[in-house]
Short mmCIF file of C-alpha atoms in Angstrom, two decimals:
data_model
loop_
_atom_site.label_atom_id
_atom_site.label_comp_id
_atom_site.label_asym_id
_atom_site.label_seq_id
_atom_site.Cartn_x
_atom_site.Cartn_y
_atom_site.Cartn_z
CA UNK Z 140 54.55 11.49 -17.52
CA UNK Z 141 52.71 10.22 -20.60
CA UNK Z 142 50.15 7.47 -20.15
CA UNK Z 143 48.15 5.83 -22.92
CA UNK Z 144 44.65 4.51 -22.33
CA UNK Z 145 45.56 0.99 -23.42
CA UNK Z 146 48.69 1.00 -21.31
CA UNK Z 147 46.92 2.05 -18.16
CA UNK Z 148 44.15 -0.52 -18.64
CA UNK Z 149 46.80 -3.21 -19.01
CA UNK Z 150 48.56 -1.90 -15.91
CA UNK Z 151 45.35 -2.18 -13.91
CA UNK Z 152 44.74 -5.64 -15.24
CA UNK Z 153 48.23 -6.74 -14.21
CA UNK Z 154 47.78 -5.37 -10.71
CA UNK Z 155 44.43 -7.09 -10.27
CA UNK Z 156 45.73 -10.37 -11.61
CA UNK Z 157 48.37 -10.68 -8.93
CA UNK Z 158 46.52 -9.65 -5.78
CA UNK Z 159 42.85 -8.61 -5.93
CA UNK Z 160 39.43 -10.23 -6.01
CA UNK Z 161 35.98 -8.72 -6.65
CA UNK Z 162 34.07 -6.94 -3.87
CA UNK Z 163 30.71 -5.27 -3.54
CA UNK Z 164 30.65 -2.58 -0.87
CA UNK Z 165 28.77 0.39 0.50
CA UNK Z 166 30.31 3.79 1.02
CA UNK Z 167 30.31 4.38 4.73
CA UNK Z 168 32.59 3.58 7.64
CA UNK Z 169 32.29 2.67 11.30
CA UNK Z 170 34.08 5.48 13.10
CA UNK Z 171 32.52 5.18 16.57
CA UNK Z 172 34.59 6.47 19.50
CA UNK Z 173 35.60 3.94 22.13
CA UNK Z 174 34.54 5.84 25.24
CA UNK Z 175 35.45 3.00 27.61
CA UNK Z 176 39.08 4.14 27.60
CA UNK Z 177 38.43 7.50 29.26
CA UNK Z 178 38.74 8.33 32.99
CA UNK Z 179 35.88 7.47 35.32
CA UNK Z 180 34.03 10.58 36.51
CA UNK Z 181 30.49 10.37 37.80
CA UNK Z 182 28.00 12.06 35.51
CA UNK Z 183 25.61 14.71 36.82
CA UNK Z 184 22.49 15.98 35.09
CA UNK Z 185 21.05 19.46 34.76
CA UNK Z 186 17.54 20.00 33.41
CA UNK Z 187 17.81 22.49 30.59
CA UNK Z 188 15.11 23.94 28.38
CA UNK Z 189 14.33 22.42 25.00
CA UNK Z 190 13.39 25.85 23.63
CA UNK Z 191 14.96 28.91 25.24
CA UNK Z 192 13.00 31.28 23.00
CA UNK Z 193 9.46 30.17 23.79
CA UNK Z 194 8.44 30.83 27.37
CA UNK Z 195 5.25 28.81 26.97
CA UNK Z 196 7.26 25.70 26.07
CA UNK Z 197 8.10 24.12 29.43
CA UNK Z 198 9.75 20.99 28.10
CA UNK Z 199 13.22 20.21 29.38
CA UNK Z 200 15.89 17.57 28.95
CA UNK Z 201 18.69 16.19 31.16
CA UNK Z 202 21.99 17.73 30.10
CA UNK Z 203 24.99 15.78 31.29
CA UNK Z 204 28.08 17.25 32.92
CA UNK Z 205 31.10 16.14 34.94
CA UNK Z 206 32.99 17.96 37.70
CA UNK Z 207 36.67 17.88 38.64
CA UNK Z 208 36.80 19.51 42.08
CA UNK Z 209 39.98 17.89 43.41
CA UNK Z 210 41.88 21.19 43.39
CA UNK Z 211 39.11 23.17 45.11
CA UNK Z 212 40.16 24.17 48.63
CA UNK Z 213 36.73 25.25 49.89
CA UNK Z 214 37.32 28.98 49.57
CA UNK Z 215 34.32 30.98 48.36
CA UNK Z 216 33.92 31.78 44.69
CA UNK Z 217 36.78 29.85 43.10
CA UNK Z 218 37.27 30.22 39.35
CA UNK Z 219 35.27 27.74 37.30
CA UNK Z 220 36.67 26.41 34.03
CA UNK Z 221 33.97 25.18 31.69
CA UNK Z 222 35.13 22.82 28.96
CA UNK Z 223 32.59 22.75 26.16
CA UNK Z 224 32.36 19.16 24.89
CA UNK Z 225 31.22 20.17 21.41
CA UNK Z 226 30.10 17.75 18.72
CA UNK Z 227 30.81 14.46 20.49
CA UNK Z 228 29.85 12.34 23.46
CA UNK Z 229 30.98 14.28 26.51
CA UNK Z 230 32.81 11.24 27.85
CA UNK Z 231 35.39 11.79 25.11
CA UNK Z 232 36.44 15.02 26.89
CA UNK Z 233 37.04 13.44 30.30
CA UNK Z 234 40.72 12.87 29.61
CA UNK Z 235 41.14 16.63 29.14
CA UNK Z 236 39.14 17.20 32.32
CA UNK Z 237 41.40 14.80 34.19
CA UNK Z 238 44.83 15.92 32.97
CA UNK Z 239 44.44 18.50 30.21
CA UNK Z 240 44.48 22.26 30.10
CA UNK Z 241 41.39 22.84 32.26
CA UNK Z 242 42.89 20.60 34.95
CA UNK Z 243 46.14 22.60 34.79
CA UNK Z 244 44.20 25.85 35.15
CA UNK Z 245 42.12 24.52 38.04
CA UNK Z 246 45.23 23.21 39.78
CA UNK Z 247 47.03 26.53 39.47
CA UNK Z 248 44.09 28.55 40.80
CA UNK Z 249 42.40 26.13 43.23
CA UNK Z 250 39.50 26.17 40.85
CA UNK Z 251 36.86 23.79 39.56
CA UNK Z 252 36.81 22.24 36.10
CA UNK Z 253 33.65 21.05 34.35
CA UNK Z 254 32.79 19.29 31.10
CA UNK Z 255 29.35 20.17 29.73
CA UNK Z 256 27.87 17.90 27.08
CA UNK Z 257 26.22 19.50 24.05
CA UNK Z 258 22.52 19.03 23.38
CA UNK Z 259 21.76 16.12 21.01
CA UNK Z 260 25.10 14.42 21.79
CA UNK Z 261 25.94 11.57 24.13
CA UNK Z 262 23.12 11.23 26.66
CA UNK Z 263 22.01 14.88 26.52
CA UNK Z 264 19.05 14.14 24.29
CA UNK Z 265 15.98 16.37 24.11
CA UNK Z 266 14.35 13.63 22.01
CA UNK Z 267 14.85 9.90 21.60
CA UNK Z 268 14.65 10.07 17.82
CA UNK Z 269 16.31 12.47 15.40
CA UNK Z 270 13.76 13.46 12.78
CA UNK Z 271 13.45 16.65 10.78
CA UNK Z 272 10.92 17.85 13.34
CA UNK Z 273 12.90 17.03 16.49
CA UNK Z 274 16.21 18.26 15.09
CA UNK Z 275 14.86 21.78 14.59
CA UNK Z 276 15.89 22.61 18.17
CA UNK Z 277 19.50 21.81 17.31
CA UNK Z 278 20.54 25.36 16.48
CA UNK Z 279 23.66 27.23 17.47
CA UNK Z 280 21.76 29.84 19.45
CA UNK Z 281 19.74 27.26 21.38
CA UNK Z 282 22.92 25.40 22.30
CA UNK Z 283 24.69 28.59 23.41
CA UNK Z 284 21.75 29.37 25.67
CA UNK Z 285 22.16 25.92 27.24
CA UNK Z 286 25.61 26.93 28.45
CA UNK Z 287 24.37 30.31 29.63
CA UNK Z 288 21.58 28.79 31.72
CA UNK Z 289 23.91 26.13 33.11
CA UNK Z 290 26.48 28.70 34.24
CA UNK Z 291 23.84 30.93 35.80
CA UNK Z 292 22.19 28.10 37.71
CA UNK Z 293 25.22 26.04 38.68
CA UNK Z 294 25.51 27.52 42.16
CA UNK Z 295 21.99 26.29 42.96
CA UNK Z 296 22.70 22.65 42.11
CA UNK Z 297 23.39 19.80 44.50
CA UNK Z 298 26.32 17.52 43.71
CA UNK Z 299 26.17 14.32 45.77
CA UNK Z 300 29.30 12.98 44.06
CA UNK Z 301 31.46 16.01 44.94
CA UNK Z 302 31.39 16.18 48.71
CA UNK Z 303 33.82 19.10 48.89
CA UNK Z 304 31.77 21.19 46.51
CA UNK Z 305 29.70 23.75 48.41
CA UNK Z 306 27.83 25.28 45.52
CA UNK Z 307 26.28 27.94 47.72
CA UNK Z 308 29.74 29.54 47.78
CA UNK Z 309 29.95 29.73 43.99
CA UNK Z 310 27.43 32.44 43.16
CA UNK Z 311 30.19 35.01 42.52
CA UNK Z 312 32.66 32.68 40.82
CA UNK Z 313 34.33 33.83 37.64
CA UNK Z 314 33.67 31.53 34.71
CA UNK Z 315 36.28 30.94 32.04
CA UNK Z 316 35.10 28.89 29.09
CA UNK Z 317 37.36 26.68 26.99
CA UNK Z 318 36.72 24.70 23.84
CA UNK Z 319 38.46 23.15 20.86
CA UNK Z 320 37.33 23.28 17.21
CA UNK Z 321 33.54 23.81 17.05
CA UNK Z 322 33.58 24.01 20.84
CA UNK Z 323 36.33 26.60 20.49
CA UNK Z 324 34.00 28.80 18.47
CA UNK Z 325 31.45 28.33 21.25
CA UNK Z 326 33.98 29.48 23.83
CA UNK Z 327 34.76 32.59 21.80
CA UNK Z 328 31.12 33.44 21.19
CA UNK Z 329 30.04 32.82 24.78
CA UNK Z 330 32.72 35.27 25.88
CA UNK Z 331 31.75 37.94 23.33
CA UNK Z 332 27.97 37.53 23.62
CA UNK Z 333 27.79 37.13 27.41
CA UNK Z 334 30.74 39.03 28.90
CA UNK Z 335 28.80 39.56 32.13
CA UNK Z 336 28.69 35.81 32.73
CA UNK Z 337 31.83 34.44 31.10
CA UNK Z 338 34.77 36.35 32.53
CA UNK Z 339 37.22 34.89 30.04
CA UNK Z 340 37.47 32.47 27.16
CA UNK Z 341 40.02 30.32 25.35
CA UNK Z 342 39.24 29.20 21.82
CA UNK Z 343 41.55 26.46 20.60
CA UNK Z 344 41.35 25.80 16.85
CA UNK Z 345 38.16 27.82 17.17
CA UNK Z 346 36.29 27.75 13.86
CA UNK Z 347 34.82 31.23 14.12
CA UNK Z 348 34.41 31.35 10.33
CA UNK Z 349 31.70 29.14 8.82
CA UNK Z 350 32.19 28.30 5.14
CA UNK Z 351 30.00 26.40 2.72
CA UNK Z 352 32.76 25.01 0.49
CA UNK Z 353 35.72 24.28 2.76
CA UNK Z 354 38.10 22.86 0.17
CA UNK Z 355 40.93 24.44 2.14
CA UNK Z 356 40.88 21.50 4.55
CA UNK Z 357 42.70 19.32 2.02
CA UNK Z 358 44.84 22.17 0.74
CA UNK Z 359 46.24 22.79 4.22
CA UNK Z 360 47.36 19.16 4.20
CA UNK Z 361 49.03 19.73 0.84
CA UNK Z 362 50.86 22.78 2.15
CA UNK Z 363 52.00 21.44 5.52
CA UNK Z 364 52.41 17.67 5.39
CA UNK Z 365 55.41 15.72 4.10
CA UNK Z 366 56.23 16.87 0.58
CA UNK Z 367 57.04 13.42 -0.74
CA UNK Z 368 53.76 12.05 0.54
CA UNK Z 369 51.52 14.80 -0.80
CA UNK Z 370 53.32 14.79 -4.14
CA UNK Z 371 52.80 11.04 -4.49
CA UNK Z 372 49.15 11.38 -3.51
CA UNK Z 373 48.59 14.23 -5.95
CA UNK Z 374 50.07 12.19 -8.80
CA UNK Z 375 47.90 9.22 -7.88
CA UNK Z 376 44.81 11.43 -7.86
CA UNK Z 377 45.68 12.72 -11.32
CA UNK Z 378 45.78 9.12 -12.56
CA UNK Z 379 42.49 8.31 -10.89
CA UNK Z 380 40.76 11.28 -12.49
CA UNK Z 381 42.25 10.37 -15.86
CA UNK Z 382 40.80 6.87 -15.68
CA UNK Z 383 37.40 8.07 -14.49
CA UNK Z 384 37.33 10.52 -17.39
CA UNK Z 385 37.47 7.67 -19.90
CA UNK Z 386 34.21 6.81 -21.72
CA UNK Z 387 34.82 3.13 -20.99
CA UNK Z 388 33.47 0.94 -18.19
CA UNK Z 389 36.34 -1.56 -18.07
CA UNK Z 390 39.15 0.68 -16.78
CA UNK Z 391 36.83 2.27 -14.21
CA UNK Z 392 35.82 -1.15 -12.93
CA UNK Z 393 39.44 -2.27 -12.84
CA UNK Z 394 40.45 0.84 -10.90
CA UNK Z 395 37.77 0.40 -8.25
CA UNK Z 396 38.51 -3.30 -7.99
CA UNK Z 397 42.17 -2.44 -7.40
CA UNK Z 398 41.09 -0.44 -4.34
CA UNK Z 399 38.72 -3.17 -3.18
CA UNK Z 400 35.77 -0.88 -3.85
CA UNK Z 401 33.91 -2.55 -6.69
CA UNK Z 402 30.28 -1.57 -6.94
CA UNK Z 403 30.65 2.05 -5.88
CA UNK Z 404 29.64 4.93 -8.09
CA UNK Z 405 32.43 7.20 -9.28
CA UNK Z 406 31.39 9.84 -6.75
CA UNK Z 407 31.20 7.45 -3.80
CA UNK Z 408 34.50 5.91 -4.81
CA UNK Z 409 36.46 9.17 -4.84
CA UNK Z 410 34.77 10.19 -1.59
CA UNK Z 411 35.67 6.94 0.16
CA UNK Z 412 39.34 7.06 -0.75
CA UNK Z 413 39.80 10.41 1.02
CA UNK Z 414 39.59 8.42 4.27
CA UNK Z 415 43.26 8.72 5.37
CA UNK Z 416 43.19 12.51 5.01
CA UNK Z 417 40.55 12.79 7.71
CA UNK Z 418 43.08 11.65 10.30
CA UNK Z 419 45.51 14.55 9.87
CA UNK Z 420 43.53 16.64 12.34
CA UNK Z 421 43.83 13.81 14.87
CA UNK Z 422 47.62 13.83 14.92
CA UNK Z 423 48.85 14.93 18.33
CA UNK Z 424 52.06 15.66 20.20
CA UNK Z 425 51.16 12.85 22.63
CA UNK Z 426 51.75 9.53 20.89
CA UNK Z 427 49.24 7.80 23.19
CA UNK Z 428 46.33 9.82 21.86
CA UNK Z 429 47.61 10.68 18.39
CA UNK Z 430 46.07 9.31 15.21
CA UNK Z 431 48.68 7.43 13.16
CA UNK Z 432 46.63 6.49 10.11
CA UNK Z 433 47.84 9.29 7.86
CA UNK Z 434 51.49 8.58 8.60
CA UNK Z 435 50.87 4.90 7.95
CA UNK Z 436 49.31 5.87 4.65
CA UNK Z 437 52.24 8.14 3.75
CA UNK Z 438 54.78 5.48 4.61
CA UNK Z 439 53.02 3.09 2.27
CA UNK Z 440 52.33 5.52 -0.55
CA UNK Z 441 55.66 7.34 -0.71
CA UNK Z 442 57.90 4.59 0.67
CA UNK Z 443 60.06 2.06 -1.11
CA UNK Z 444 59.49 -1.47 -2.27
CA UNK Z 445 59.65 -3.98 -5.09
CA UNK Z 446 56.73 -2.47 -6.99
CA UNK Z 447 58.32 0.99 -6.87
CA UNK Z 448 61.69 -0.29 -8.07
CA UNK Z 449 60.00 -2.29 -10.82
CA UNK Z 450 57.89 0.59 -12.10
CA UNK Z 451 60.45 3.34 -11.61
CA UNK Z 452 63.56 1.72 -12.99
CA UNK Z 453 62.00 -0.31 -15.82
CA UNK Z 454 60.43 2.53 -17.81
CA UNK Z 455 59.47 0.42 -20.81
CA UNK Z 456 58.26 -2.59 -18.84
CA UNK Z 457 55.49 -4.41 -20.74
CA UNK Z 458 52.94 -5.08 -18.02
CA UNK Z 459 51.17 -8.05 -19.55
CA UNK Z 460 52.74 -10.13 -22.31
CA UNK Z 461 49.53 -10.12 -24.33
CA UNK Z 462 49.27 -6.33 -24.29
CA UNK Z 463 50.37 -4.52 -27.46
CA UNK Z 464 53.75 -2.76 -27.58
CA UNK Z 465 52.01 0.58 -27.14
CA UNK Z 466 51.12 -0.54 -23.64
CA UNK Z 467 54.75 -0.19 -22.59
CA UNK Z 468 54.92 3.11 -20.75
CA UNK Z 469 56.93 4.94 -18.08
CA UNK Z 470 54.48 4.73 -15.17
CA UNK Z 471 57.11 5.69 -12.60
CA UNK Z 472 56.33 7.11 -9.20
CA UNK Z 473 52.71 7.97 -9.97
CA UNK Z 474 51.83 4.37 -10.73
CA UNK Z 475 53.66 3.16 -7.64
CA UNK Z 476 51.78 5.70 -5.55
CA UNK Z 477 48.47 4.57 -7.01
CA UNK Z 478 49.18 0.88 -6.35
CA UNK Z 479 50.24 1.57 -2.78
CA UNK Z 480 47.29 3.90 -2.28
CA UNK Z 481 44.99 1.12 -3.45
CA UNK Z 482 46.63 -1.49 -1.23
CA UNK Z 483 46.30 0.74 1.83
CA UNK Z 484 42.64 1.54 1.14
CA UNK Z 485 41.86 -2.13 0.50
CA UNK Z 486 43.44 -3.13 3.81
CA UNK Z 487 42.26 -0.32 6.06
CA UNK Z 488 39.01 0.92 4.50
CA UNK Z 489 37.46 -1.73 2.28
CA UNK Z 490 37.60 -4.28 5.08
CA UNK Z 491 35.65 -1.91 7.35
CA UNK Z 492 33.09 -1.38 4.63
CA UNK Z 493 32.62 -5.10 4.17
CA UNK Z 494 32.08 -5.49 7.90
CA UNK Z 495 29.63 -2.59 7.85
CA UNK Z 496 27.73 -4.26 5.04
CA UNK Z 497 27.36 -7.40 7.14
CA UNK Z 498 26.20 -5.39 10.15
CA UNK Z 499 23.64 -3.55 8.04
CA UNK Z 500 22.36 -6.81 6.59
CA UNK Z 501 21.93 -8.27 10.07
CA UNK Z 502 20.35 -5.11 11.52
CA UNK Z 503 17.22 -5.30 9.41
CA UNK Z 504 15.31 -3.00 11.76
CA UNK Z 505 17.95 -0.28 11.89
CA UNK Z 506 16.36 3.17 12.24
CA UNK Z 507 17.97 6.03 10.34
CA UNK Z 508 16.47 8.45 12.88
CA UNK Z 509 18.26 6.83 15.84
CA UNK Z 510 20.32 9.35 17.84
CA UNK Z 511 24.00 9.56 16.94
CA UNK Z 512 26.72 12.19 17.02
CA UNK Z 513 27.24 11.78 13.28
CA UNK Z 514 23.60 12.49 12.52
CA UNK Z 515 23.52 15.48 14.87
CA UNK Z 516 26.68 17.06 13.46
CA UNK Z 517 25.57 16.38 9.90
CA UNK Z 518 22.43 18.37 10.62
CA UNK Z 519 24.42 21.28 12.05
CA UNK Z 520 26.71 21.26 9.03
CA UNK Z 521 23.80 21.27 6.61
CA UNK Z 522 21.86 24.01 8.38
CA UNK Z 523 24.45 26.51 9.64
CA UNK Z 524 28.12 25.58 9.36
CA UNK Z 525 28.90 24.17 5.91
CA UNK Z 526 32.46 22.82 5.89
CA UNK Z 527 31.83 20.49 2.97
CA UNK Z 528 35.27 19.24 2.00
CA UNK Z 529 36.07 18.63 -1.63
CA UNK Z 530 38.35 19.60 -4.49
CA UNK Z 531 39.58 23.18 -4.84
CA UNK Z 532 37.97 25.30 -7.56
CA UNK Z 533 39.72 25.61 -10.91
CA UNK Z 534 40.26 29.30 -10.13
CA UNK Z 535 42.60 28.32 -7.28
CA UNK Z 536 45.13 27.25 -9.88
CA UNK Z 537 48.00 25.93 -7.78
CA UNK Z 538 45.72 24.14 -5.34
CA UNK Z 539 43.70 22.62 -8.18
CA UNK Z 540 46.78 21.51 -10.13
CA UNK Z 541 48.19 19.74 -7.06
CA UNK Z 542 44.92 18.65 -5.49
CA UNK Z 543 44.89 15.70 -3.10
CA UNK Z 544 41.32 14.65 -3.88
CA UNK Z 545 39.44 14.00 -7.09
CA UNK Z 546 37.96 16.86 -9.06
CA UNK Z 547 34.69 14.92 -8.81
CA UNK Z 548 34.39 15.93 -5.18
CA UNK Z 549 32.33 19.00 -6.01
CA UNK Z 550 30.28 21.01 -3.54
CA UNK Z 551 27.15 19.45 -5.00
CA UNK Z 552 28.55 15.98 -4.35
CA UNK Z 553 29.94 16.58 -0.86
CA UNK Z 554 26.72 18.21 0.36
CA UNK Z 555 24.29 15.83 -1.34
CA UNK Z 556 23.48 14.04 1.92
CA UNK Z 557 21.72 17.16 3.24
CA UNK Z 558 18.77 16.54 0.94
CA UNK Z 559 18.99 12.77 1.16
CA UNK Z 560 19.25 12.45 4.95
CA UNK Z 561 17.53 15.60 6.24
CA UNK Z 562 15.38 16.84 3.36
CA UNK Z 563 17.22 20.17 3.52
CA UNK Z 564 17.00 22.02 0.22
CA UNK Z 565 18.75 25.31 1.10
CA UNK Z 566 22.43 26.09 1.51
CA UNK Z 567 23.70 26.37 5.11
CA UNK Z 568 22.94 29.70 6.73
CA UNK Z 569 26.59 30.41 7.45
CA UNK Z 570 25.81 34.10 7.91
CA UNK Z 571 24.16 33.23 11.23
CA UNK Z 572 27.58 32.16 12.52
CA UNK Z 573 29.75 34.69 10.73
CA UNK Z 574 27.63 37.60 11.93
CA UNK Z 575 28.96 36.86 15.44
CA UNK Z 576 32.41 38.18 14.56
CA UNK Z 577 33.91 35.92 11.90
CA UNK Z 578 37.69 36.30 11.55
CA UNK Z 579 37.52 39.55 13.53
CA UNK Z 580 36.09 37.94 16.69
CA UNK Z 581 37.87 39.41 19.69
CA UNK Z 582 37.36 40.54 23.27
CA UNK Z 583 39.42 41.38 26.30
CA UNK Z 584 40.29 38.17 28.12
CA UNK Z 585 39.71 36.04 25.02
CA UNK Z 586 42.61 33.88 23.82
CA UNK Z 587 43.01 32.09 20.51
CA UNK Z 588 45.35 29.11 20.21
CA UNK Z 589 45.89 27.40 16.86
CA UNK Z 590 48.24 24.99 15.14
CA UNK Z 591 50.21 26.15 12.12
CA UNK Z 592 49.49 22.88 10.25
CA UNK Z 593 45.88 22.42 11.33
CA UNK Z 594 43.60 21.60 8.36
CA UNK Z 595 41.01 23.79 10.10
CA UNK Z 596 43.28 26.81 10.50
CA UNK Z 597 41.73 28.59 7.51
CA UNK Z 598 38.44 28.72 9.45
CA UNK Z 599 40.04 30.20 12.58
CA UNK Z 600 41.18 33.60 13.77
CA UNK Z 601 44.68 32.75 12.50
CA UNK Z 602 43.55 32.13 8.93
CA UNK Z 603 45.71 33.56 6.15
CA UNK Z 604 42.58 35.52 5.23
CA UNK Z 605 42.34 37.15 8.66
CA UNK Z 606 44.17 40.22 9.90
CA UNK Z 607 47.32 39.62 11.90
CA UNK Z 608 46.82 39.47 15.66
CA UNK Z 609 49.17 40.85 18.28
CA UNK Z 610 49.80 38.63 21.25
CA UNK Z 611 49.12 40.16 24.66
CA UNK Z 612 48.09 39.05 28.13
CA UNK Z 613 44.69 40.63 27.56
CA UNK Z 614 44.16 38.97 24.17
CA UNK Z 615 46.60 36.07 23.82
CA UNK Z 616 47.30 34.94 20.27
CA UNK Z 617 49.26 31.70 19.90
CA UNK Z 618 50.17 29.56 16.89
CA UNK Z 619 51.84 26.26 17.77
CA UNK Z 620 54.55 25.42 15.19
CA UNK Z 621 53.68 22.27 13.23
CA UNK Z 622 50.65 21.77 15.46
CA UNK Z 623 47.36 20.45 14.20
CA UNK Z 624 43.96 20.42 15.91
CA UNK Z 625 43.62 21.91 19.44
CA UNK Z 626 46.92 20.45 20.63
CA UNK Z 627 46.75 22.34 23.92
CA UNK Z 628 43.52 20.68 25.09
CA UNK Z 629 45.15 17.47 26.28
CA UNK Z 630 48.11 17.22 28.63
CA UNK Z 631 49.83 15.19 31.33
CA UNK Z 632 49.05 15.23 35.04
CA UNK Z 633 52.49 16.69 35.70
CA UNK Z 634 52.76 19.40 33.11
CA UNK Z 635 56.44 19.93 33.93
CA UNK Z 636 57.10 16.61 32.18
CA UNK Z 637 55.29 17.57 28.98
CA UNK Z 638 57.32 18.23 25.82
CA UNK Z 639 58.63 21.83 25.89
CA UNK Z 640 56.48 22.90 22.94
CA UNK Z 641 53.25 22.08 24.79
CA UNK Z 642 54.48 22.81 28.29
CA UNK Z 643 55.28 26.37 27.20
CA UNK Z 644 51.73 26.82 25.87
CA UNK Z 645 50.21 25.44 29.07
CA UNK Z 646 52.52 27.57 31.22
CA UNK Z 647 51.52 30.65 29.23
CA UNK Z 648 47.84 29.78 29.63
CA UNK Z 649 48.26 29.47 33.39
CA UNK Z 650 50.08 32.81 33.38
CA UNK Z 651 47.54 34.81 31.39
CA UNK Z 652 44.53 33.26 33.13
CA UNK Z 653 46.08 34.00 36.54
CA UNK Z 654 46.61 37.57 35.39
CA UNK Z 655 42.99 37.80 34.26
CA UNK Z 656 41.74 36.61 37.63
CA UNK Z 657 43.69 39.37 39.37
CA UNK Z 658 41.80 42.04 37.44
CA UNK Z 659 39.20 44.09 39.24
CA UNK Z 660 36.02 44.66 37.28
#
């Protein structure tokens, strides 16, 4: 594909002339979770320590949790399945508590299932504002100690909303901890660091490997998603980078205007248009909970239509009559992909940004230090976990040549908010996480479940960079074909009606956990 500068400028001008108007936007989105759609469980609160490492600091905070005791038959010391909520409002995990894997396990063993909210998320707030000073207690070790203290003290708590729950009979219960993604790493590390307390663990999509530059997120999408879609996207990205490389303002402005993103810097522009890729991890076997944005994007970008037929089958089409003959060029599929990419972003992203701009203008007293899951997780990323997602390095030749995001998404660009929002000047201390086991994390009665197409797989125990694992009842190792992010966490009340792919995973989990519970220690 050969594209001249003049020809591409004319092409952009033609596209804008028929369907786009100027916009001025800011580069952020409203991605709040609608927690009103989740099952109604009554919240309980446990007073946990703000600082587990300073005995003289007596401050505490109310940590929220929810209990599913409907399968508990009153027998002493039933198994307790702790679902770590991770980096979100704990309410978002209530569906899994109600009908997901921990419910299946509790049902099979007459056990109790619990969701424990993470410090600094939801209503489990040690402080009412998130400043550099108050966020310093948001460390991985502090949060792990929250779960340890909760599990140790649970049998002493009173639960007025769970009449059948006689906690005095729980002091010898066996705890099995479950989590997905970041919470999956927590499950693995709680099992390995506190084997006396956590009898077993299941890490689903458990990111046991922290990584500063996690460009592999997008490369996993390239390798495992629909070939036609990723090829079209890669070609469009090549065009975008070619335009942004030009030493001219006009084509850059025309390009951004085509996407409905006028006014953004080059860096914010290429960051914003990665939006549909973020939804790949949200795709799920259950259509009711699955994210559909990426498939919608693919259908638009790699589909068929008048523009595609026009650009593909009229190779010497002169885009604008006033353009010189040299502007006639074979744009083909790449140009079609770019136009459709722009139309999708304008419809699904730019409109959100315009609405966000209005909200920001109205909220004149908005406080950047107000508590939010996004601010809390951003701090954890900047201090310990990394996972900045950008373009692959030039040294990864195939990945770079077929990249799905602009080469301008460098590590410096993707991590720039750490200094801006938190005044953090150092790189994340990923060694504090990786020293806990990294890809080699393992223990008896510790299971790892991953999806073969999960963008996060390269940070899990089933990474291509990790040693192969043998599956056994003692250390189950499962990779769900074509699965993405912790597919096993959710389920249906009647697991016998689940699709065979997931039902088999849940049946296996019930089998190996039941076997664990029969062990004498």
